[in-house]
XYZ file of C-alpha atoms in Angstrom:
624
model
C 13.476 -36.505 4.591
C 11.723 -35.817 1.281
C 14.057 -34.156 -1.100
C 12.838 -33.123 -4.553
C 16.080 -34.124 -6.166
C 16.255 -34.840 -9.810
C 18.219 -37.880 -11.168
C 21.460 -35.945 -11.077
C 22.742 -36.165 -7.577
C 23.216 -32.861 -5.659
C 26.511 -32.009 -3.966
C 27.314 -34.443 -1.435
C 26.464 -33.662 2.201
C 29.203 -33.837 4.827
C 29.976 -37.361 5.899
C 28.381 -38.553 9.143
C 31.839 -38.334 10.923
C 32.204 -34.814 9.900
C 28.687 -33.711 10.630
C 28.170 -31.861 13.801
C 25.397 -32.815 16.281
C 22.175 -30.725 16.360
C 23.374 -29.425 19.802
C 26.579 -28.206 18.219
C 24.908 -26.565 15.388
C 22.479 -24.739 17.680
C 25.506 -23.677 19.749
C 27.235 -22.436 16.687
C 24.039 -20.587 15.599
C 23.674 -19.120 18.959
C 27.297 -17.885 18.945
C 26.542 -16.391 15.544
C 23.526 -14.695 16.702
C 25.054 -13.375 19.892
C 27.999 -11.864 17.842
C 25.675 -10.459 14.964
C 22.633 -9.260 17.183
C 24.182 -5.722 17.462
C 23.405 -5.305 13.665
C 25.065 -6.721 10.643
C 23.010 -5.030 7.912
C 25.742 -4.214 5.574
C 29.247 -5.844 4.694
C 30.952 -3.028 6.487
C 29.007 -3.687 9.593
C 29.507 -7.479 9.227
C 33.236 -7.023 8.717
C 33.317 -5.392 12.108
C 32.951 -8.778 13.765
C 34.756 -11.437 11.556
C 33.982 -14.182 13.882
C 30.173 -13.791 13.566
C 30.624 -13.794 9.769
C 32.841 -16.893 9.827
C 30.275 -18.588 12.105
C 27.448 -17.847 9.698
C 29.589 -19.059 6.772
C 30.403 -22.240 8.649
C 26.768 -22.849 9.118
C 26.170 -22.425 5.408
C 28.994 -24.903 4.649
C 27.282 -27.599 6.619
C 24.024 -27.141 4.527
C 23.195 -29.807 1.696
C 22.474 -28.146 -1.566
C 18.803 -28.877 -0.954
C 18.937 -27.041 2.277
C 20.517 -24.103 0.616
C 17.949 -23.951 -2.168
C 15.098 -24.041 0.608
C 16.702 -21.147 2.533
C 15.935 -18.780 -0.422
C 12.167 -19.481 -0.497
C 9.304 -17.853 1.582
C 6.229 -19.898 1.108
C 2.575 -19.668 1.934
C 0.837 -22.567 3.669
C -2.725 -23.153 4.723
C -3.790 -23.723 8.381
C -4.009 -22.238 11.748
C -1.489 -24.954 13.167
C 1.813 -26.088 11.974
C 0.946 -29.773 12.622
C -2.840 -30.096 12.991
C -4.627 -27.709 10.549
C -8.291 -28.340 9.579
C -8.994 -30.834 6.887
C -9.937 -28.203 4.480
C -6.488 -26.592 4.749
C -4.822 -30.071 4.578
C -6.589 -30.622 1.273
C -5.592 -27.199 -0.011
C -1.950 -27.848 0.945
C -1.828 -31.193 -0.676
C -3.418 -29.670 -3.886
C -1.091 -26.649 -4.039
C 2.167 -27.643 -2.328
C 2.100 -31.471 -2.050
C 2.360 -31.464 1.707
C -0.152 -31.680 4.464
C 0.993 -29.173 7.053
C 3.410 -26.218 7.630
C 5.767 -28.694 9.347
C 5.829 -30.826 6.377
C 6.536 -27.794 4.168
C 9.626 -27.065 6.211
C 10.592 -30.700 6.415
C 10.266 -31.401 2.732
C 11.515 -28.221 1.087
C 13.703 -26.690 3.942
C 11.976 -23.335 3.330
C 13.841 -20.329 4.869
C 10.605 -18.504 5.608
C 6.793 -18.685 5.673
C 4.380 -15.963 4.847
C 1.114 -15.609 6.694
C -2.283 -14.587 5.067
C -5.631 -14.403 6.561
C -7.165 -16.140 3.643
C -4.860 -18.949 4.282
C -6.307 -19.252 7.861
C -3.080 -18.381 9.396
C -4.236 -15.363 11.386
C -7.318 -16.346 13.599
C -6.189 -14.710 16.791
C -2.991 -13.600 18.577
C -2.402 -16.732 20.629
C -3.095 -18.955 17.654
C -0.634 -17.187 15.545
C 2.056 -17.408 18.175
C 1.413 -21.053 18.456
C 1.651 -21.462 14.735
C 4.787 -19.471 14.737
C 6.340 -21.792 17.410
C 5.192 -24.893 15.487
C 7.031 -23.715 12.476
C 10.124 -22.831 14.388
C 10.198 -26.383 15.873
C 9.986 -27.910 12.378
C 12.866 -25.537 11.230
C 15.053 -26.442 14.291
C 14.489 -30.193 13.592
C 16.117 -29.981 10.268
C 19.548 -31.613 9.615
C 20.942 -28.237 9.683
C 18.798 -26.381 12.100
C 18.133 -22.706 11.103
C 15.128 -20.799 12.484
C 12.509 -19.599 9.935
C 11.844 -15.938 9.167
C 8.155 -15.512 9.230
C 6.640 -12.710 7.291
C 3.458 -10.908 6.301
C 1.819 -7.857 4.494
C 0.763 -5.761 7.527
C 0.827 -2.329 5.941
C -2.217 -1.326 8.024
C -4.938 0.663 6.286
C -6.315 -1.270 3.354
C -3.817 -4.081 3.582
C -3.836 -5.940 6.822
C -3.474 -9.634 7.652
C -3.575 -9.597 11.418
C -6.693 -8.014 12.788
C -8.467 -7.227 15.984
C -7.910 -7.661 18.710
C -4.417 -6.715 17.681
C -4.024 -2.979 17.336
C -4.761 -1.504 13.938
C -3.145 1.886 13.129
C -3.656 4.185 10.253
C -2.384 3.159 6.851
C 0.217 5.103 4.799
C -1.896 7.865 2.976
C -3.632 8.627 6.300
C -0.186 9.023 8.073
C 0.816 11.056 4.956
C -2.151 13.278 5.670
C -1.060 13.561 9.379
C 2.380 14.549 8.172
C 3.955 13.605 11.584
C 7.190 11.578 11.403
C 6.909 10.879 15.131
C 3.288 9.466 14.697
C 4.503 7.402 11.616
C 7.395 5.969 13.579
C 5.202 5.373 16.755
C 2.558 3.608 14.545
C 5.223 1.403 13.073
C 6.699 0.679 16.574
C 3.302 -0.440 17.937
C 2.509 -2.515 14.874
C 6.042 -4.031 14.975
C 5.968 -4.920 18.677
C 2.751 -6.707 18.186
C 3.981 -8.596 15.149
C 7.128 -9.682 16.859
C 5.000 -10.911 19.863
C 3.198 -13.422 17.697
C 6.456 -14.551 15.909
C 6.156 -12.406 12.769
C 9.621 -11.000 12.371
C 9.557 -9.578 8.721
C 6.900 -7.153 7.647
C 6.384 -6.169 4.032
C 5.932 -2.614 4.875
C 6.331 0.392 4.592
C 5.320 1.135 0.939
C 7.890 3.426 -0.628
C 6.105 4.031 -3.962
C 5.233 7.687 -4.608
C 1.666 7.737 -5.821
C 1.887 10.375 -8.540
C -0.866 8.805 -10.623
C -4.282 9.184 -9.212
C -5.547 6.346 -11.525
C -3.049 3.926 -9.925
C -5.245 0.740 -9.233
C -2.767 -1.076 -7.015
C -0.983 1.545 -4.761
C -3.390 4.493 -4.089
C -3.729 4.881 -0.340
C -1.007 2.359 0.352
C 1.376 5.122 -0.512
C 2.146 7.956 1.795
C 1.569 10.531 -0.910
C 2.642 12.215 -4.086
C 5.626 14.342 -2.961
C 8.844 12.307 -3.003
C 10.603 14.044 -0.187
C 7.538 13.774 2.270
C 7.279 10.140 1.429
C 10.960 9.616 2.037
C 10.636 11.200 5.499
C 7.738 8.907 6.473
C 9.362 5.759 4.956
C 12.443 6.226 7.070
C 10.391 7.046 10.185
C 8.519 3.740 9.797
C 11.592 1.809 9.050
C 13.080 3.052 12.445
C 9.805 2.209 14.214
C 9.453 -1.362 12.853
C 13.145 -2.156 13.406
C 13.222 -0.707 16.850
C 10.621 -3.290 17.700
C 12.620 -6.165 16.255
C 10.873 -6.562 13.177
C 12.601 -6.371 9.585
C 10.899 -3.645 7.735
C 10.598 -4.053 3.750
C 10.259 -0.921 1.631
C 8.410 -1.812 -1.515
C 8.057 -1.861 -4.610
C 11.628 -1.207 -6.070
C 12.271 0.763 -8.343
C 8.793 2.465 -7.708
C 5.335 1.351 -8.510
C 3.573 4.671 -7.988
C 2.882 5.760 -11.609
C 1.147 3.040 -13.246
C -2.389 2.299 -14.471
C -2.101 -1.432 -14.475
C -2.285 -3.627 -11.496
C 0.738 -5.893 -11.529
C -1.358 -8.785 -9.911
C -3.047 -9.065 -13.100
C -0.630 -7.735 -15.826
C 2.797 -6.312 -16.506
C 2.732 -2.433 -16.046
C 5.400 -0.183 -18.002
C 6.622 2.877 -16.266
C 7.741 5.448 -18.766
C 9.736 7.575 -16.442
C 12.933 8.681 -17.763
C 16.162 7.859 -15.637
C 16.079 11.538 -14.457
C 12.406 11.444 -13.559
C 13.102 8.123 -11.709
C 15.929 9.690 -9.812
C 13.754 12.675 -8.961
C 10.351 11.029 -8.203
C 10.848 7.288 -7.397
C 14.329 6.899 -5.884
C 14.074 9.274 -2.756
C 12.081 7.105 -0.446
C 14.364 4.038 -1.227
C 17.521 6.171 -0.602
C 15.844 7.173 2.639
C 15.069 3.639 3.536
C 18.610 2.505 2.855
C 20.024 5.444 4.947
C 17.717 4.359 7.858
C 19.223 0.870 7.747
C 16.315 -0.996 5.995
C 16.708 -4.720 6.495
C 14.875 -5.881 3.258
C 13.569 -4.320 -0.034
C 10.936 -5.805 -2.205
C 11.030 -5.811 -6.035
C 8.370 -4.629 -8.351
C 6.895 -6.699 -11.190
C 7.028 -3.673 -13.579
C 8.981 -2.750 -16.797
C 11.070 0.370 -16.676
C 12.558 0.805 -20.057
C 14.821 3.666 -19.018
C 16.435 1.707 -16.440
C 16.458 -1.633 -18.393
C 15.935 -1.480 -22.137
C 15.403 -5.351 -22.296
C 11.998 -4.608 -20.820
C 12.289 -7.545 -18.238
C 10.355 -6.814 -15.162
C 12.339 -5.277 -12.389
C 12.247 -8.498 -10.254
C 14.143 -10.216 -13.051
C 16.444 -7.349 -14.060
C 20.083 -7.362 -13.240
C 20.585 -3.816 -14.453
C 17.939 -2.740 -11.971
C 18.586 -4.970 -8.961
C 22.246 -5.259 -9.079
C 23.277 -2.170 -11.329
C 21.018 0.230 -9.525
C 20.094 -1.130 -6.042
C 23.207 -2.903 -5.148
C 25.859 -0.916 -6.890
C 24.485 2.608 -7.429
C 22.471 2.848 -4.168
C 24.909 0.758 -2.253
C 22.270 -1.590 -0.655
C 23.522 -4.967 0.555
C 20.547 -6.092 2.641
C 18.069 -8.845 1.832
C 16.113 -8.324 -1.536
C 12.797 -10.195 -1.624
C 10.552 -10.600 -4.637
C 7.018 -9.583 -4.698
C 4.759 -12.641 -4.867
C 5.932 -14.959 -7.810
C 2.363 -15.843 -8.225
C 1.356 -12.477 -9.645
C 0.803 -12.116 -13.414
C 3.285 -9.332 -13.805
C 6.345 -11.570 -13.325
C 4.784 -14.585 -15.182
C 3.863 -12.959 -18.496
C 7.406 -13.097 -20.097
C 8.852 -16.307 -18.729
C 7.590 -19.526 -17.475
C 7.313 -20.343 -13.783
C 10.455 -22.575 -14.045
C 12.569 -19.613 -15.297
C 11.457 -16.977 -13.046
C 13.071 -17.921 -9.798
C 16.440 -18.689 -11.576
C 16.337 -15.355 -13.423
C 15.430 -13.507 -10.100
C 18.426 -14.924 -8.517
C 20.686 -14.120 -11.401
C 19.417 -10.526 -11.173
C 20.251 -10.102 -7.517
C 17.320 -11.448 -5.468
C 17.822 -13.166 -2.252
C 14.392 -14.330 -1.104
C 11.788 -15.995 -3.606
C 8.329 -15.232 -2.376
C 5.416 -17.325 -2.801
C 5.834 -19.041 -6.067
C 2.597 -20.524 -7.549
C 4.063 -24.013 -7.635
C 6.825 -24.445 -5.147
C 7.914 -27.903 -6.545
C 8.613 -26.291 -10.018
C 10.360 -23.280 -8.683
C 12.455 -25.273 -6.119
C 13.591 -27.866 -8.558
C 14.326 -25.228 -11.149
C 16.820 -23.380 -8.842
C 18.350 -26.891 -7.778
C 18.734 -27.889 -11.514
C 20.177 -24.461 -12.409
C 23.020 -25.071 -9.752
C 23.602 -28.691 -10.877
C 23.789 -27.503 -14.633
C 26.064 -24.696 -13.840
C 23.788 -21.905 -14.754
C 23.857 -20.644 -11.066
C 26.853 -21.368 -8.879
C 26.606 -22.614 -5.365
C 28.668 -19.506 -4.348
C 25.817 -17.386 -5.741
C 23.316 -19.105 -3.391
C 25.744 -18.745 -0.495
C 25.855 -14.998 -1.124
C 22.123 -14.644 -0.648
C 21.991 -17.366 2.224
C 24.415 -15.179 4.061
C 22.340 -12.086 3.846
C 19.444 -14.119 5.010
C 21.237 -15.563 8.061
C 22.688 -12.078 8.886
C 19.138 -10.904 9.123
C 17.975 -13.876 11.227
C 21.001 -13.318 13.459
C 20.281 -9.548 13.765
C 16.600 -10.328 14.725
C 17.891 -12.669 17.385
C 16.123 -15.753 15.990
C 19.123 -18.036 16.735
C 18.953 -17.158 20.399
C 15.187 -16.638 20.864
C 13.122 -18.525 18.086
C 10.015 -18.936 20.175
C 7.381 -16.633 21.573
C 5.260 -16.929 24.609
C 1.607 -16.467 25.603
C 2.730 -14.075 28.334
C 4.447 -11.868 25.646
C 1.324 -12.003 23.649
C -0.761 -10.825 26.529
C 1.627 -7.991 27.566
C 1.854 -6.623 24.073
C -0.928 -7.336 21.646
C -3.873 -4.994 21.669
C -3.060 -3.352 24.896
C -5.173 -0.320 26.184
C -2.322 1.856 25.684
C -1.519 0.744 22.124
C -5.243 1.195 21.181
C -5.530 4.580 22.711
C -2.413 5.723 20.966
C -3.693 4.470 17.600
C -6.975 6.524 18.220
C -5.028 9.630 18.899
C -2.761 9.027 15.739
C -5.921 8.528 13.611
C -7.441 11.673 14.769
C -4.550 13.653 13.425
C -4.950 12.102 9.995
C -8.624 12.827 9.284
C -8.778 15.455 6.536
C -11.715 17.973 6.196
C -11.881 18.831 2.522
C -15.230 20.693 2.385
C -17.217 22.422 5.161
C -20.013 24.557 3.753
C -20.816 27.697 5.945
C -18.924 25.948 8.789
C -21.540 23.288 8.916
C -19.286 20.949 10.838
C -18.961 20.186 13.782
C -22.477 19.073 14.516
C -23.748 18.389 18.038
C -26.103 15.693 19.346
C -28.389 18.434 20.643
C -28.926 19.911 16.975
C -28.376 16.788 14.904
C -29.195 13.809 17.123
C -30.893 11.513 14.617
C -28.187 10.160 12.211
C -28.481 7.900 9.120
C -25.290 6.350 7.932
C -25.425 4.834 4.487
C -22.767 3.807 1.844
C -20.340 1.291 0.847
C -19.307 -1.713 3.020
C -16.207 -3.204 1.460
C -14.811 -6.425 3.196
C -12.554 -5.789 6.155
C -8.857 -5.764 5.200
C -8.213 -7.979 8.063
C -11.448 -9.882 8.205
C -12.159 -8.467 11.697
C -13.379 -4.931 11.495
C -16.513 -3.184 10.203
C -18.540 -3.260 8.330
C -18.020 0.498 7.691
C -21.678 1.673 7.929
C -21.979 -0.270 11.210
C -18.819 1.161 12.711
C -19.703 4.773 11.736
C -23.135 4.460 13.166
C -21.693 2.631 16.357
C -19.355 5.628 17.169
C -22.093 8.137 16.707
C -24.177 6.186 19.209
C -21.214 5.878 21.483
C -21.085 9.661 21.437
C -24.686 10.082 22.401
C -26.362 10.395 18.864
C -29.137 8.155 17.781
C -27.784 6.607 14.591
C -29.043 3.918 12.128
C -26.824 2.105 9.615
C -27.918 1.124 6.079
C -25.601 -0.614 3.846
C -26.194 0.544 0.174
C -23.034 -0.956 -1.400
C -20.415 0.205 -3.743
C -22.718 -0.015 -6.718
C -26.197 0.738 -5.104
C -29.076 -0.404 -6.979
C -32.120 1.755 -7.819
C -34.063 0.003 -5.116
C -31.389 0.421 -2.540
C -31.136 4.159 -3.330
C -34.944 4.540 -2.806
C -34.573 2.680 0.548
C -32.047 5.119 1.665
C -34.054 8.126 0.643
C -36.963 6.744 2.614
C -34.849 6.074 5.638
C -33.556 9.684 5.455
C -37.015 11.053 6.249
C -37.116 12.566 9.758
C -33.259 12.455 10.242
C -31.187 15.281 11.278
C -28.097 14.252 9.353
C -27.142 11.753 6.606
C -23.518 10.381 6.515
C -22.540 8.653 3.249
C -19.435 6.342 3.282
C -18.033 6.749 -0.358
C -15.711 4.236 -1.962
C -13.720 5.294 -5.178
C -16.577 7.197 -6.912
C -16.178 7.281 -10.609
C -18.063 9.380 -13.258
C -20.419 6.670 -13.859
C -20.835 5.402 -10.351
C -24.392 4.956 -8.936
C -22.893 6.330 -5.722
C -23.243 9.817 -7.353
C -26.943 9.233 -7.790
C -27.237 8.088 -4.122
C -25.648 11.383 -2.836
C -27.743 13.519 -5.268
C -30.976 11.890 -4.246
C -30.137 12.255 -0.513
C -29.209 15.860 -0.972
C -32.523 16.439 -2.665
C -34.368 15.282 0.479
C -33.228 18.446 2.250
C -31.447 16.586 5.036
C -27.883 17.741 5.392
C -25.452 15.238 3.829
C -21.826 14.646 4.860
C -19.667 12.466 2.886
C -16.792 10.490 4.118
C -14.276 8.944 1.568
C -13.351 5.649 3.014
C -10.723 4.870 0.408
C -9.067 7.268 -2.156
C -9.668 10.822 -1.429
C -10.528 11.756 -4.948
C -14.387 11.167 -4.488
C -15.070 14.805 -3.714
C -14.423 15.670 -7.390
C -17.427 13.531 -8.503
C -19.893 14.744 -5.779
C -22.019 17.789 -5.433
C -24.525 19.316 -2.836
C -22.996 17.787 0.311
C -22.554 20.094 3.350
C -19.156 18.601 4.180
C -16.682 15.924 2.979
C -13.984 14.250 4.847
C -11.216 11.778 3.649
C -10.490 8.858 6.071
C -8.110 6.948 3.668
C -9.272 3.590 4.758
C -12.244 1.650 6.212
C -10.642 0.074 9.228
C -12.449 0.888 12.502
C -9.660 3.003 13.849
C -9.838 5.536 10.922
C -13.720 5.434 10.811
C -14.119 6.208 14.531
C -11.728 9.151 14.160
C -13.687 10.569 11.218
C -17.025 10.453 13.472
C -15.291 12.088 16.434
C -14.263 14.935 13.971
C -17.693 15.269 12.594
C -19.175 15.435 16.167
C -16.423 17.892 17.280
C -14.792 15.499 19.797
C -11.611 15.916 17.749
C -10.259 18.736 15.507
C -9.554 17.851 11.816
C -5.802 18.030 11.452
C -5.082 16.149 8.270
C -3.785 17.765 5.056
C -4.054 16.191 1.593
C -0.764 14.415 0.761
C -1.944 14.069 -2.871
C -3.722 16.498 -5.185
C -7.529 15.974 -6.055
C -8.039 16.904 -9.719
C -11.115 18.384 -11.246
C -13.582 15.717 -12.633
C -14.397 17.794 -15.690
C -10.742 18.658 -16.444
C -8.105 16.362 -14.740
C -5.265 18.753 -15.840
C -6.719 21.281 -13.252
C -6.435 20.809 -9.464
C -9.595 21.088 -7.309
C -7.697 20.832 -4.028
C -3.879 20.907 -3.876
C -1.433 19.025 -1.721
C -1.594 20.523 1.798
C -5.383 21.387 1.523
C -7.271 20.721 4.758
C -9.871 22.669 6.851
C -9.986 22.880 10.567
C -12.429 24.137 13.217
C -12.414 27.199 15.482
C -14.343 25.504 18.081
C -14.826 22.090 19.565
C -18.116 20.483 20.864
C -18.059 18.442 23.993
């Protein structure tokens, strides 16, 4: 074993004669899981089966201090395999973590969890992901005290997605907010959860519980269900139930609420100026709803809320917020996980060696993705050895983590199978259901003189231009190609031309020339601002006389900056499932049913509303 122990010796491990065999520990763990699998999300539930609680506590008592510290960490690791990643990933692991592989990460630091990212090459395809998960579990169960790992990811769907096609991609939060259907939101989460569980991912950092009351919010936006607290609360609880019915721990985020900020906490430390009363009215309802629905984990926000903690520590490090409000006032005793500790929002006030210790003192259980694991891990170890943190404090968090692992059945069934992947991931039924859910979210904001729907008889030649942002999962798009492809599938003759988020004068001229002879131009717009050349692109295309339809592929506010188009739709994301639905609506193969879950303000006077919450047009007829 490779411990990162400082000169001072940790608490002694049990003597060999007192140490149980791995077989005994696995039997103990299995007994704990069998007793706890019915659900031990709160102390009251756990107390209902004292034997399971005692068994988990016995497991904790057998852990060395180093193993206890490790259980608190959830860490990234590069590579598609737990033991044989590509050389480039070995090099990155050595540089950033000091290990070669995921298996070595588990062996050296005893981490309780691993987070998957597409950019870390963890999520190539479903069978590979399942194999990686199994490799991590083998490493975890080979530890002196075998405890299965809790593997997590950010699979919000919409614009944040780590596992891509051939897995099913469902509409993201704001799209579901536009659909307004609790049953669709729950079903989308159930499908997403079932597919994650099939590849070994058992904790998902979704749904977002932030209420997006600030249209200028640079980090949340369409990741939120909307701007109405009660509507957001309803959909959050629906998704919590959907994910957890599929055997995946849902995670509502970002507590105490990241919806009203103009600063991205990845790059700075935002301040929320809500009063305590405003917080209770605007930000708290979705978290209350998640807790009432039995949420397994809640993620903290790297934001300052002076009304909740006058020290102006970020919420992740705030005992008044995490213990005083979340634990004591809201009565939550599930797992609390930090947002990534590599984000600037949590690193601006304290050094990397203080952040994990302060987070634990505030009431956190899981420390997510520190920039330097050795610094963070050793800082927690030293804080216990120096008496700043007690071992009992660590045990409290570890017990919550083990309860969750037991509830998920990880002690009994840590591994997944190829057959399970084939039966569950990207099935025809899941894909068809995702398409139907997406159709119910597409929002028709403008339809001059009933221009839409169009038919292939009257508007057969279609030019698709616009922004082609990178795929959220790395497996879909590009958007212009996806839009054109769906038009073609419906019998139109469609051409795609990528003009980009900031089209050049030359690219705009190319688009104008390409519009000649076409019956329809569809423009995919992406967060159009007052100075965006996307406005010029639309103006020039409108001037050709060819009818123009715009599709907002991210935030729905673009329409306030545009003029002259015949129709505008909001798709809320540029993943294929939402883009295909938008085309089916344009072509009349589906009726627009979505309603704005946020207001669209006027560009010339943001104090006035152009389109209110609930706005959305429909069709009287349907083309075939």
